[in-house]
Amino acid sequence: MTAPRLDLVIRNARVATASDTYDADIGITAGRIVQLGAGLPEGAREIDAAGRVVTPGGVDAHCHLDQPMAPPLRMADDFDTGTRAAACGGTTTVIPFAAQEKGQSLRAAVADYHRRAEGKAHTDYAFHLIVSDPTPEVLNEELPALIREGYTSFKIYMTYDDLKLDDGQILDVLAVARQHGAMAMIHAENADCIEWLTKRLEAAGRTAPRFHAHARPMLVEREATHRAISLAELVDVPILIVHVSGREAVEQIRWARAQGLTVYAETCPQYLFLTAADLGVDDGYHGAKCVCSPPPRDKANQDVIWNGLNDGLFSVFSSDHAPFRYDAPEGKKPDGEEVAFRHIPNGIPGLETRLPLLYSEGVLGGRMTLNRFVELTATNPAKAYGLHPRKGTIAIGSDADLVIWDERELVLRNANLHHAVDYTPYEGRTLRAWPAVTLVDGEVVWDGHFHPRAGRGRFLPCGEPTLAPNPRRA
Ligand code: URP
Ligand code: ZN
Ligand code: ZN
């Protein structure tokens, strides 16, 4: 009896995983990788990848899509445009946030977020939770049940008035993470310091976008990072510090690791490719495009982040895509006005450019190995949030989420991107690579043209995080 024909064979691939690089054909059936080897039999469809690197599709474990905002603000990207951009830039799984509003049940936030995603996504997706109101019911009933149902990670904010938790609340939420085996992500900036500095800047008339960086110096990130580490130590639970921007937070994480604490860290393209000067060197408003928190730092801090990416300090490289149009009343100009930095919505777009930027400057720029690139952008995020080995690797049985790379020079132009934001902070930058083909679950979604299919993206319930040892097993 002959074996059934493969649906698709990607031939002559230079396959790169987090651990190995080797030449092979990749055989795909029913959306999964079923064979890896030399000289696979002919498939119903063939793609020749001769001379090209093939990596697992990216897992962007920190991006914001269609997250409900207080009017007039509205995110530019929903699950349609956001995952379209993701796929065209080589990302095949996204994990945005179902955010609880204060007073809202967590389950209601999750149900609302499913309605926003359903039938719209072009990539597979999972949800993190944002816990902003840890009532006894949330802590004792909703969170444990949602963790069991596949929402195994949540974000805790130490800043932003509508989201932040105090230390006692953080301890309560971390205790739930420990008891039920979830991964806690922490946005570490000291809210009171930021408010105190902001008021002083405003009193001095310093309200241009560039003063956003003055209101959030590294000290406020350093203090909150240390506090988050201490709170996690008290509870004895792993944590992951998100969007780390520079030296002072990095030092705290290194210190924690030296104590034997399980503290993971994430960084993002803006801390490698932007500096505070991108928020403006004068009082012009265009710097609002790069207002995000923590703010980008300086060249020396970029080097610290590159070192941390290479030496294992960072486990995850995410976009923190937070899409607001620049020239729009629902975006960076609330009600159509140029406003004081306190009122500029925080965040920058980056879903589509995350992988090409790091591949170009990291791998082809000689700053990191191809295998480390895969680990940071796909394998570790899948492990950290309970999606590995289905996602984040190239292996028998894994979903056929793949990127075939085209190593060629191109100039980044927002006009060529696929998000619904009217700018990219990286406009005019020369890149050295872009995905030639992106496959999601064995289907070509991008090959220089975007190929939508309604309802392609599936919701992924997450399992137990496997990046960290489970303290409950100790
Ligand atoms: O400025 C940022 N990072 N905005 C997005 C929300 C967040 O804190 O991740
Ligand atoms: Zn954050
Ligand atoms: Zn974020």
Coordinates of C-alpha atoms and ligand atoms in Angstrom, one line a residue:
M1 CA 0.0 0.0 0.0
T2 CA 1.4 3.4 -0.9
A3 CA 1.4 6.2 1.7
P4 CA -1.1 9.0 1.0
R5 CA 0.3 11.9 -0.9
L6 CA 1.6 14.9 1.1
D7 CA -0.4 18.1 0.7
L8 CA 2.7 20.2 0.3
V9 CA 6.4 19.7 0.2
I10 CA 8.8 22.6 0.8
R11 CA 11.9 21.4 -0.9
N12 CA 15.6 22.1 -0.2
A13 CA 14.9 24.2 2.9
R14 CA 17.7 25.4 5.1
V15 CA 15.7 24.6 8.3
A16 CA 16.5 26.6 11.4
T17 CA 15.2 25.8 14.8
A18 CA 16.2 27.1 18.2
S19 CA 18.8 24.4 18.4
D20 CA 19.8 23.3 14.9
T21 CA 20.3 24.4 11.3
Y22 CA 20.1 21.6 8.6
D23 CA 19.0 21.0 5.1
A24 CA 15.8 19.1 4.6
D25 CA 12.5 18.9 2.7
I26 CA 9.4 19.6 4.9
G27 CA 6.4 17.5 4.3
I28 CA 3.0 18.9 5.3
T29 CA -0.4 17.2 5.5
A30 CA -3.6 18.6 7.1
G31 CA -1.8 21.7 8.3
R32 CA 0.9 19.8 10.2
I33 CA 4.5 18.9 9.6
V34 CA 4.5 15.2 9.1
Q35 CA 7.9 14.5 7.5
L36 CA 11.3 16.1 7.6
G37 CA 14.1 14.6 5.5
A38 CA 16.0 14.4 2.2
G39 CA 14.2 13.4 -1.0
L40 CA 10.6 13.4 0.2
P41 CA 8.1 12.1 -2.3
E42 CA 6.3 14.6 -4.5
G43 CA 3.5 16.5 -2.8
A44 CA 0.2 17.7 -4.2
R45 CA 1.9 21.1 -4.1
E46 CA 5.6 22.0 -4.1
I47 CA 7.5 25.1 -3.0
D48 CA 11.2 25.3 -3.8
A49 CA 13.1 26.9 -1.0
A50 CA 16.6 26.3 -2.5
G51 CA 19.1 28.6 -1.0
R52 CA 16.7 30.0 1.5
V53 CA 16.4 29.8 5.3
V54 CA 13.1 28.5 6.7
T55 CA 12.2 29.3 10.3
P56 CA 9.2 28.6 12.4
G57 CA 6.5 31.3 12.0
G58 CA 6.9 34.0 14.7
V59 CA 4.9 34.0 17.9
D60 CA 4.2 37.6 18.9
A61 CA 3.4 37.2 22.6
H62 CA 2.9 40.8 23.3
C63 CA 0.6 42.8 21.0
H64 CA -2.5 44.8 21.5
L65 CA -5.4 44.4 19.0
D66 CA -8.8 46.0 19.2
Q67 CA -8.4 46.5 23.0
P68 CA -11.3 48.5 24.3
M69 CA -10.2 52.1 25.1
A70 CA -11.8 55.1 26.8
P71 CA -13.3 57.4 24.1
P72 CA -12.2 59.1 22.0
L73 CA -9.3 56.7 21.8
R74 CA -9.5 53.6 19.5
M75 CA -6.9 51.2 18.4
A76 CA -6.2 51.3 14.7
D77 CA -5.8 47.5 14.3
D78 CA -8.4 44.9 14.9
F79 CA -7.9 41.1 14.5
D80 CA -8.3 41.5 10.7
T81 CA -5.7 44.2 10.0
G82 CA -3.5 43.3 12.9
T83 CA -3.1 39.6 11.9
R84 CA -2.9 40.5 8.3
A85 CA 0.2 42.7 9.1
A86 CA 1.5 39.9 11.4
A87 CA 1.4 37.3 8.6
C88 CA 2.9 39.6 6.0
G89 CA 5.9 40.1 8.4
G90 CA 6.3 36.4 9.2
T91 CA 4.3 36.1 12.5
T92 CA 1.8 33.2 12.5
T93 CA 0.6 33.3 16.1
V94 CA -0.4 36.4 18.1
I95 CA -1.2 36.6 21.8
P96 CA -3.0 39.9 22.5
F97 CA -4.8 40.8 25.7
A98 CA -8.3 40.4 27.0
A99 CA -8.3 43.4 29.4
Q100 CA -10.6 43.5 32.4
E101 CA -12.0 47.0 33.1
K102 CA -12.3 47.9 36.7
G103 CA -15.7 46.7 37.9
Q104 CA -16.0 44.3 35.0
S105 CA -15.9 40.5 35.4
L106 CA -12.8 38.9 33.9
R107 CA -15.1 36.4 32.1
A108 CA -17.1 39.2 30.5
A109 CA -13.8 40.7 29.2
V110 CA -12.8 37.3 27.7
A111 CA -16.3 36.8 26.1
D112 CA -16.1 40.3 24.6
Y113 CA -12.6 39.7 23.3
H114 CA -13.7 36.4 21.6
R115 CA -16.4 38.4 19.8
R116 CA -13.8 40.8 18.5
A117 CA -11.6 38.0 17.2
E118 CA -14.0 35.5 15.9
G119 CA -13.9 35.0 12.1
K120 CA -11.5 37.9 11.6
A121 CA -8.0 36.5 12.3
H122 CA -5.6 35.5 9.5
T123 CA -3.2 33.8 12.0
D124 CA -3.9 31.6 15.0
Y125 CA -4.3 33.4 18.3
A126 CA -4.4 33.0 22.0
F127 CA -5.3 35.4 24.8
H128 CA -3.4 36.7 27.8
L129 CA -5.6 38.3 30.5
I130 CA -5.1 41.7 32.0
V131 CA -6.2 41.7 35.6
S132 CA -7.1 45.2 36.7
D133 CA -9.6 44.5 39.4
P134 CA -8.7 41.4 41.5
T135 CA -11.8 41.1 43.6
P136 CA -12.3 38.0 45.7
E137 CA -14.5 36.5 43.0
V138 CA -11.8 37.1 40.4
L139 CA -9.1 35.6 42.5
N140 CA -11.0 32.7 43.9
E141 CA -13.4 31.8 41.0
E142 CA -12.8 33.4 37.7
L143 CA -9.0 33.3 37.4
P144 CA -8.6 29.6 38.4
A145 CA -11.4 28.6 36.1
L146 CA -10.0 30.6 33.2
I147 CA -6.6 29.2 33.7
R148 CA -8.0 25.7 33.5
E149 CA -9.8 26.7 30.3
G150 CA -6.6 27.8 28.5
Y151 CA -5.9 31.4 29.5
T152 CA -2.7 30.5 31.4
S153 CA -1.0 33.9 31.4
F154 CA -1.9 37.4 32.6
K155 CA -0.5 40.9 32.7
I156 CA -0.2 43.0 35.8
Y157 CA 0.3 46.7 35.5
M158 CA 2.3 48.8 38.1
T159 CA 1.4 52.0 36.1
Y160 CA -1.6 53.5 34.3
D161 CA -4.5 54.7 36.5
D162 CA -7.1 52.5 34.9
L163 CA -5.0 49.3 35.1
K164 CA -2.5 49.5 37.9
L165 CA -2.5 47.3 41.0
D166 CA -1.0 48.1 44.4
D167 CA 1.5 45.8 46.0
G168 CA -1.0 43.9 48.0
Q169 CA -3.1 43.2 45.0
I170 CA -0.1 42.1 43.0
L171 CA 0.8 39.6 45.8
D172 CA -2.8 38.2 45.6
V173 CA -2.6 37.8 41.8
L174 CA 0.9 36.2 42.0
A175 CA -0.4 33.8 44.6
V176 CA -3.1 32.6 42.1
A177 CA -0.4 32.3 39.4
R178 CA 1.6 30.1 41.7
Q179 CA -1.3 27.9 42.9
H180 CA -2.7 27.3 39.4
G181 CA 0.5 27.3 37.3
A182 CA 0.0 30.5 35.3
M183 CA 2.6 32.9 33.9
A184 CA 2.5 36.4 35.3
M185 CA 3.8 39.2 33.0
I186 CA 4.6 42.5 34.8
H187 CA 4.7 46.0 33.4
A188 CA 7.2 47.5 35.8
E189 CA 7.1 51.3 36.2
N190 CA 6.5 53.2 39.4
A191 CA 3.2 55.1 38.9
D192 CA 3.6 57.5 41.8
C193 CA 7.1 58.7 40.6
I194 CA 5.7 59.2 37.1
E195 CA 2.8 61.2 38.4
W196 CA 5.0 63.4 40.6
L197 CA 7.4 64.0 37.7
T198 CA 4.6 64.7 35.3
K199 CA 3.1 67.3 37.5
R200 CA 6.4 69.1 37.9
L201 CA 7.0 69.1 34.1
E202 CA 3.5 70.4 33.5
A203 CA 4.0 73.2 36.0
A204 CA 7.1 74.2 34.1
G205 CA 5.2 74.2 30.8
R206 CA 7.1 71.1 29.6
T207 CA 4.3 69.2 27.9
A208 CA 5.7 68.4 24.4
P209 CA 5.9 64.7 23.5
R210 CA 9.7 64.5 24.3
F211 CA 9.0 65.2 28.0
H212 CA 7.2 61.8 28.1
A213 CA 10.7 60.3 28.4
H214 CA 11.6 62.8 31.2
A215 CA 8.6 61.7 33.2
R216 CA 9.6 58.0 32.9
P217 CA 13.4 57.9 33.5
M218 CA 15.1 54.5 34.0
L219 CA 14.9 54.9 37.8
V220 CA 11.1 54.4 37.8
E221 CA 11.5 51.3 35.8
R222 CA 14.4 50.1 37.9
E223 CA 12.5 50.6 41.2
A224 CA 9.4 48.8 39.9
T225 CA 11.4 46.0 38.4
H226 CA 13.1 45.4 41.8
R227 CA 9.8 45.6 43.6
A228 CA 8.1 43.1 41.2
I229 CA 11.1 40.7 41.7
S230 CA 10.7 41.0 45.5
L231 CA 7.0 40.4 45.4
A232 CA 7.5 37.3 43.2
E233 CA 10.2 36.1 45.6
L234 CA 7.9 36.5 48.5
V235 CA 5.2 34.4 46.8
D236 CA 7.9 32.1 45.3
V237 CA 6.6 32.2 41.7
P238 CA 8.3 32.8 38.3
I239 CA 7.5 36.1 36.6
L240 CA 8.2 37.6 33.2
I241 CA 9.1 41.3 33.1
V242 CA 7.8 42.7 29.8
H243 CA 9.2 45.4 27.6
V244 CA 12.5 46.0 29.4
S245 CA 14.1 49.2 28.0
G246 CA 17.7 49.4 29.3
R247 CA 20.5 49.0 31.7
E248 CA 18.9 49.7 35.1
A249 CA 16.1 47.1 34.8
V250 CA 18.5 44.7 33.2
E251 CA 20.8 45.0 36.2
Q252 CA 17.9 44.1 38.6
I253 CA 17.0 41.1 36.5
R254 CA 20.6 39.9 36.5
W255 CA 20.8 40.4 40.2
A256 CA 17.6 38.3 40.7
R257 CA 19.0 35.5 38.5
A258 CA 22.2 35.5 40.6
Q259 CA 20.0 34.9 43.7
G260 CA 18.5 31.9 41.9
L261 CA 15.1 33.5 41.3
T262 CA 13.1 32.6 38.3
V263 CA 12.7 35.9 36.5
Y264 CA 12.3 36.0 32.8
A265 CA 12.5 39.1 30.6
E266 CA 11.1 40.4 27.3
T267 CA 12.3 43.2 25.2
C268 CA 11.0 44.8 22.0
P269 CA 12.3 46.4 18.7
Q270 CA 11.8 50.0 20.0
Y271 CA 14.6 49.4 22.6
L272 CA 17.0 48.4 19.9
F273 CA 16.1 50.7 17.1
L274 CA 14.8 54.0 18.7
T275 CA 16.1 56.4 21.2
A276 CA 14.5 59.2 23.3
A277 CA 15.6 61.5 20.5
D278 CA 12.8 59.9 18.4
L279 CA 10.3 61.5 20.7
G280 CA 11.7 64.9 19.5
V281 CA 14.8 67.0 20.0
D282 CA 12.6 70.1 20.0
D283 CA 9.0 70.7 21.0
G284 CA 7.5 69.4 17.7
Y285 CA 4.6 67.1 17.9
H286 CA 5.8 64.3 15.5
G287 CA 7.6 62.7 18.5
A288 CA 4.1 61.5 19.6
K289 CA 4.6 58.7 17.1
C290 CA 7.2 57.2 19.4
V291 CA 5.5 57.7 22.7
C292 CA 5.5 54.4 24.4
S293 CA 6.2 53.1 27.9
P294 CA 8.8 52.6 29.0
P295 CA 10.3 55.1 26.6
P296 CA 13.2 54.3 24.3
R297 CA 16.5 55.3 25.9
D298 CA 19.9 55.9 24.2
K299 CA 22.6 54.2 22.2
A300 CA 24.4 52.9 25.2
N301 CA 21.2 51.3 26.4
Q302 CA 20.5 49.8 23.0
D303 CA 23.9 48.0 23.4
V304 CA 22.8 46.7 26.8
I305 CA 19.7 45.3 25.2
W306 CA 21.6 43.7 22.4
N307 CA 23.9 42.0 24.9
G308 CA 21.0 40.7 26.9
L309 CA 19.4 39.3 23.8
N310 CA 22.6 37.4 23.1
D311 CA 23.7 36.2 26.5
G312 CA 20.3 34.7 27.6
L313 CA 19.1 37.5 29.9
F314 CA 16.1 38.0 27.6
S315 CA 13.9 35.0 26.8
V316 CA 11.3 36.7 24.5
F317 CA 11.4 39.3 21.8
S318 CA 7.9 40.8 21.2
S319 CA 6.5 43.8 19.3
D320 CA 4.3 45.4 22.0
H321 CA 2.3 46.5 19.0
A322 CA -0.1 49.2 20.3
P323 CA -1.6 50.7 17.2
F324 CA -2.8 54.3 17.2
R325 CA -3.0 56.4 14.1
Y326 CA -0.9 59.6 14.3
D327 CA -3.0 62.1 12.5
A328 CA -6.4 61.0 13.9
P329 CA -8.8 62.1 16.7
E330 CA -9.0 58.5 18.0
G331 CA -5.2 58.2 17.9
K332 CA -2.2 60.3 18.8
K333 CA -4.2 63.6 18.4
P334 CA -7.1 63.0 20.8
D335 CA -10.1 65.0 19.6
G336 CA -7.9 66.1 16.7
E337 CA -5.7 68.2 19.0
E338 CA -2.1 68.2 19.7
V339 CA -2.1 67.5 23.5
A340 CA 0.2 67.5 26.5
F341 CA 2.3 64.3 26.6
R342 CA 0.2 62.9 29.5
H343 CA -2.8 62.6 27.2
I344 CA -1.0 61.0 24.2
P345 CA -2.0 57.3 24.0
N346 CA 1.0 55.1 24.7
G347 CA 2.3 52.6 22.1
I348 CA 3.8 52.2 18.7
P349 CA 3.1 49.7 15.9
G350 CA 5.5 46.9 15.2
L351 CA 3.7 43.5 14.5
E352 CA 4.8 43.4 10.9
T353 CA 8.4 44.7 11.3
R354 CA 9.5 42.8 14.4
L355 CA 10.9 39.8 12.6
P356 CA 12.5 41.5 9.6
L357 CA 14.2 44.1 11.9
L358 CA 15.7 41.5 14.1
Y359 CA 16.6 39.1 11.2
S360 CA 18.3 42.0 9.3
E361 CA 20.2 43.7 12.2
G362 CA 20.6 40.7 14.5
V363 CA 21.2 37.7 12.3
L364 CA 22.5 39.3 9.1
G365 CA 24.2 42.1 11.0
G366 CA 26.3 39.5 12.9
R367 CA 24.8 40.2 16.3
M368 CA 23.1 36.9 17.0
T369 CA 22.9 33.4 15.6
L370 CA 20.0 32.3 13.5
N371 CA 19.1 29.8 16.2
R372 CA 19.0 32.4 18.9
F373 CA 16.7 34.5 16.6
V374 CA 14.3 31.5 16.4
E375 CA 14.4 30.9 20.1
L376 CA 13.6 34.6 21.0
T377 CA 10.9 35.2 18.4
A378 CA 9.1 31.8 18.2
T379 CA 10.2 28.9 20.5
N380 CA 10.5 30.7 23.8
P381 CA 7.3 32.7 23.5
A382 CA 5.5 29.5 22.6
K383 CA 7.0 27.8 25.7
A384 CA 6.4 30.7 28.0
Y385 CA 2.7 30.7 27.3
G386 CA 1.9 27.0 26.9
L387 CA 1.8 26.7 23.1
H388 CA 5.0 24.6 22.5
P389 CA 5.6 22.3 20.6
R390 CA 2.4 22.9 18.6
K391 CA 3.8 26.4 17.9
G392 CA 7.3 27.9 17.8
T393 CA 9.3 25.1 16.2
I394 CA 9.8 22.9 13.1
A395 CA 9.2 19.3 14.2
I396 CA 7.1 16.3 13.3
G397 CA 3.6 17.0 14.6
S398 CA 4.0 20.8 14.9
D399 CA 1.6 23.1 13.1
A400 CA 3.0 24.0 9.6
D401 CA 3.6 27.7 10.5
L402 CA 6.7 28.6 8.5
V403 CA 8.6 31.5 7.1
I404 CA 10.8 31.2 3.9
W405 CA 13.2 34.2 4.1
D406 CA 14.3 36.4 1.2
E407 CA 17.6 37.9 2.0
R408 CA 17.6 41.1 -0.1
E409 CA 17.8 44.8 0.6
L410 CA 14.7 46.9 0.9
V411 CA 13.7 50.2 2.3
L412 CA 10.9 50.2 4.8
R413 CA 7.9 52.3 3.9
N414 CA 4.7 52.5 5.7
A415 CA 2.9 52.5 2.4
N416 CA 4.1 48.9 1.9
L417 CA 2.9 47.6 5.3
H418 CA -0.4 46.0 6.0
H419 CA -1.5 47.4 9.4
A420 CA -4.1 50.2 9.6
V421 CA -1.7 52.6 11.3
D422 CA -0.7 55.7 9.3
Y423 CA 3.0 55.5 10.1
T424 CA 5.9 53.2 11.1
P425 CA 8.6 54.5 13.5
Y426 CA 11.1 52.8 11.2
E427 CA 10.2 54.7 8.0
G428 CA 13.1 54.9 5.5
R429 CA 15.2 52.3 7.3
T430 CA 17.1 49.8 5.1
L431 CA 16.4 46.2 5.9
R432 CA 18.3 43.1 4.6
A433 CA 15.5 40.6 4.6
W434 CA 11.8 40.1 4.4
P435 CA 9.6 36.9 4.4
A436 CA 9.2 35.6 0.8
V437 CA 6.5 33.2 2.0
T438 CA 4.6 32.8 5.2
L439 CA 2.5 29.7 5.8
V440 CA -0.1 29.4 8.6
D441 CA -1.2 25.9 9.3
G442 CA 0.2 24.8 5.9
E443 CA -1.6 27.5 3.9
V444 CA 0.3 30.3 2.0
V445 CA -0.9 33.5 3.5
W446 CA 1.9 35.8 2.2
D447 CA 4.1 35.3 -0.9
G448 CA 4.5 39.0 -1.8
H449 CA 0.7 39.1 -2.0
F450 CA -1.6 38.7 1.0
H451 CA -4.0 35.7 0.6
P452 CA -6.9 36.1 3.0
R453 CA -9.4 33.3 3.8
A454 CA -12.3 34.1 6.0
G455 CA -12.1 32.3 9.4
R456 CA -8.6 30.9 8.9
G457 CA -7.2 32.0 12.3
R458 CA -8.1 29.6 15.1
F459 CA -8.3 30.3 18.8
L460 CA -5.6 28.4 20.8
P461 CA -6.3 27.4 24.4
C462 CA -2.9 27.6 26.1
G463 CA -1.5 24.8 28.2
E464 CA 0.8 25.1 31.2
P465 CA 3.8 27.4 30.6
T466 CA 6.9 25.2 30.1
L467 CA 9.7 27.9 30.0
A468 CA 9.8 28.0 33.8
P469 CA 10.0 25.1 36.2
N470 CA 6.7 24.6 37.9
P471 CA 7.1 25.5 41.7
R472 CA 4.2 23.3 42.5
R473 CA 6.2 20.3 41.5
A474 CA 9.0 21.1 43.9
Ligands
URP1 O1 3.4 52.1 25.6 C1 3.0 51.0 25.6 N1 3.8 50.0 25.8 N2 1.7 50.8 25.4 C2 1.1 49.6 25.3 C3 0.5 49.1 26.6 C4 1.6 48.4 27.4 O2 1.9 48.9 28.4 O3 2.1 47.4 27.0
ZN2 ZN 3.0 47.3 29.3
ZN3 ZN 1.9 46.2 25.7

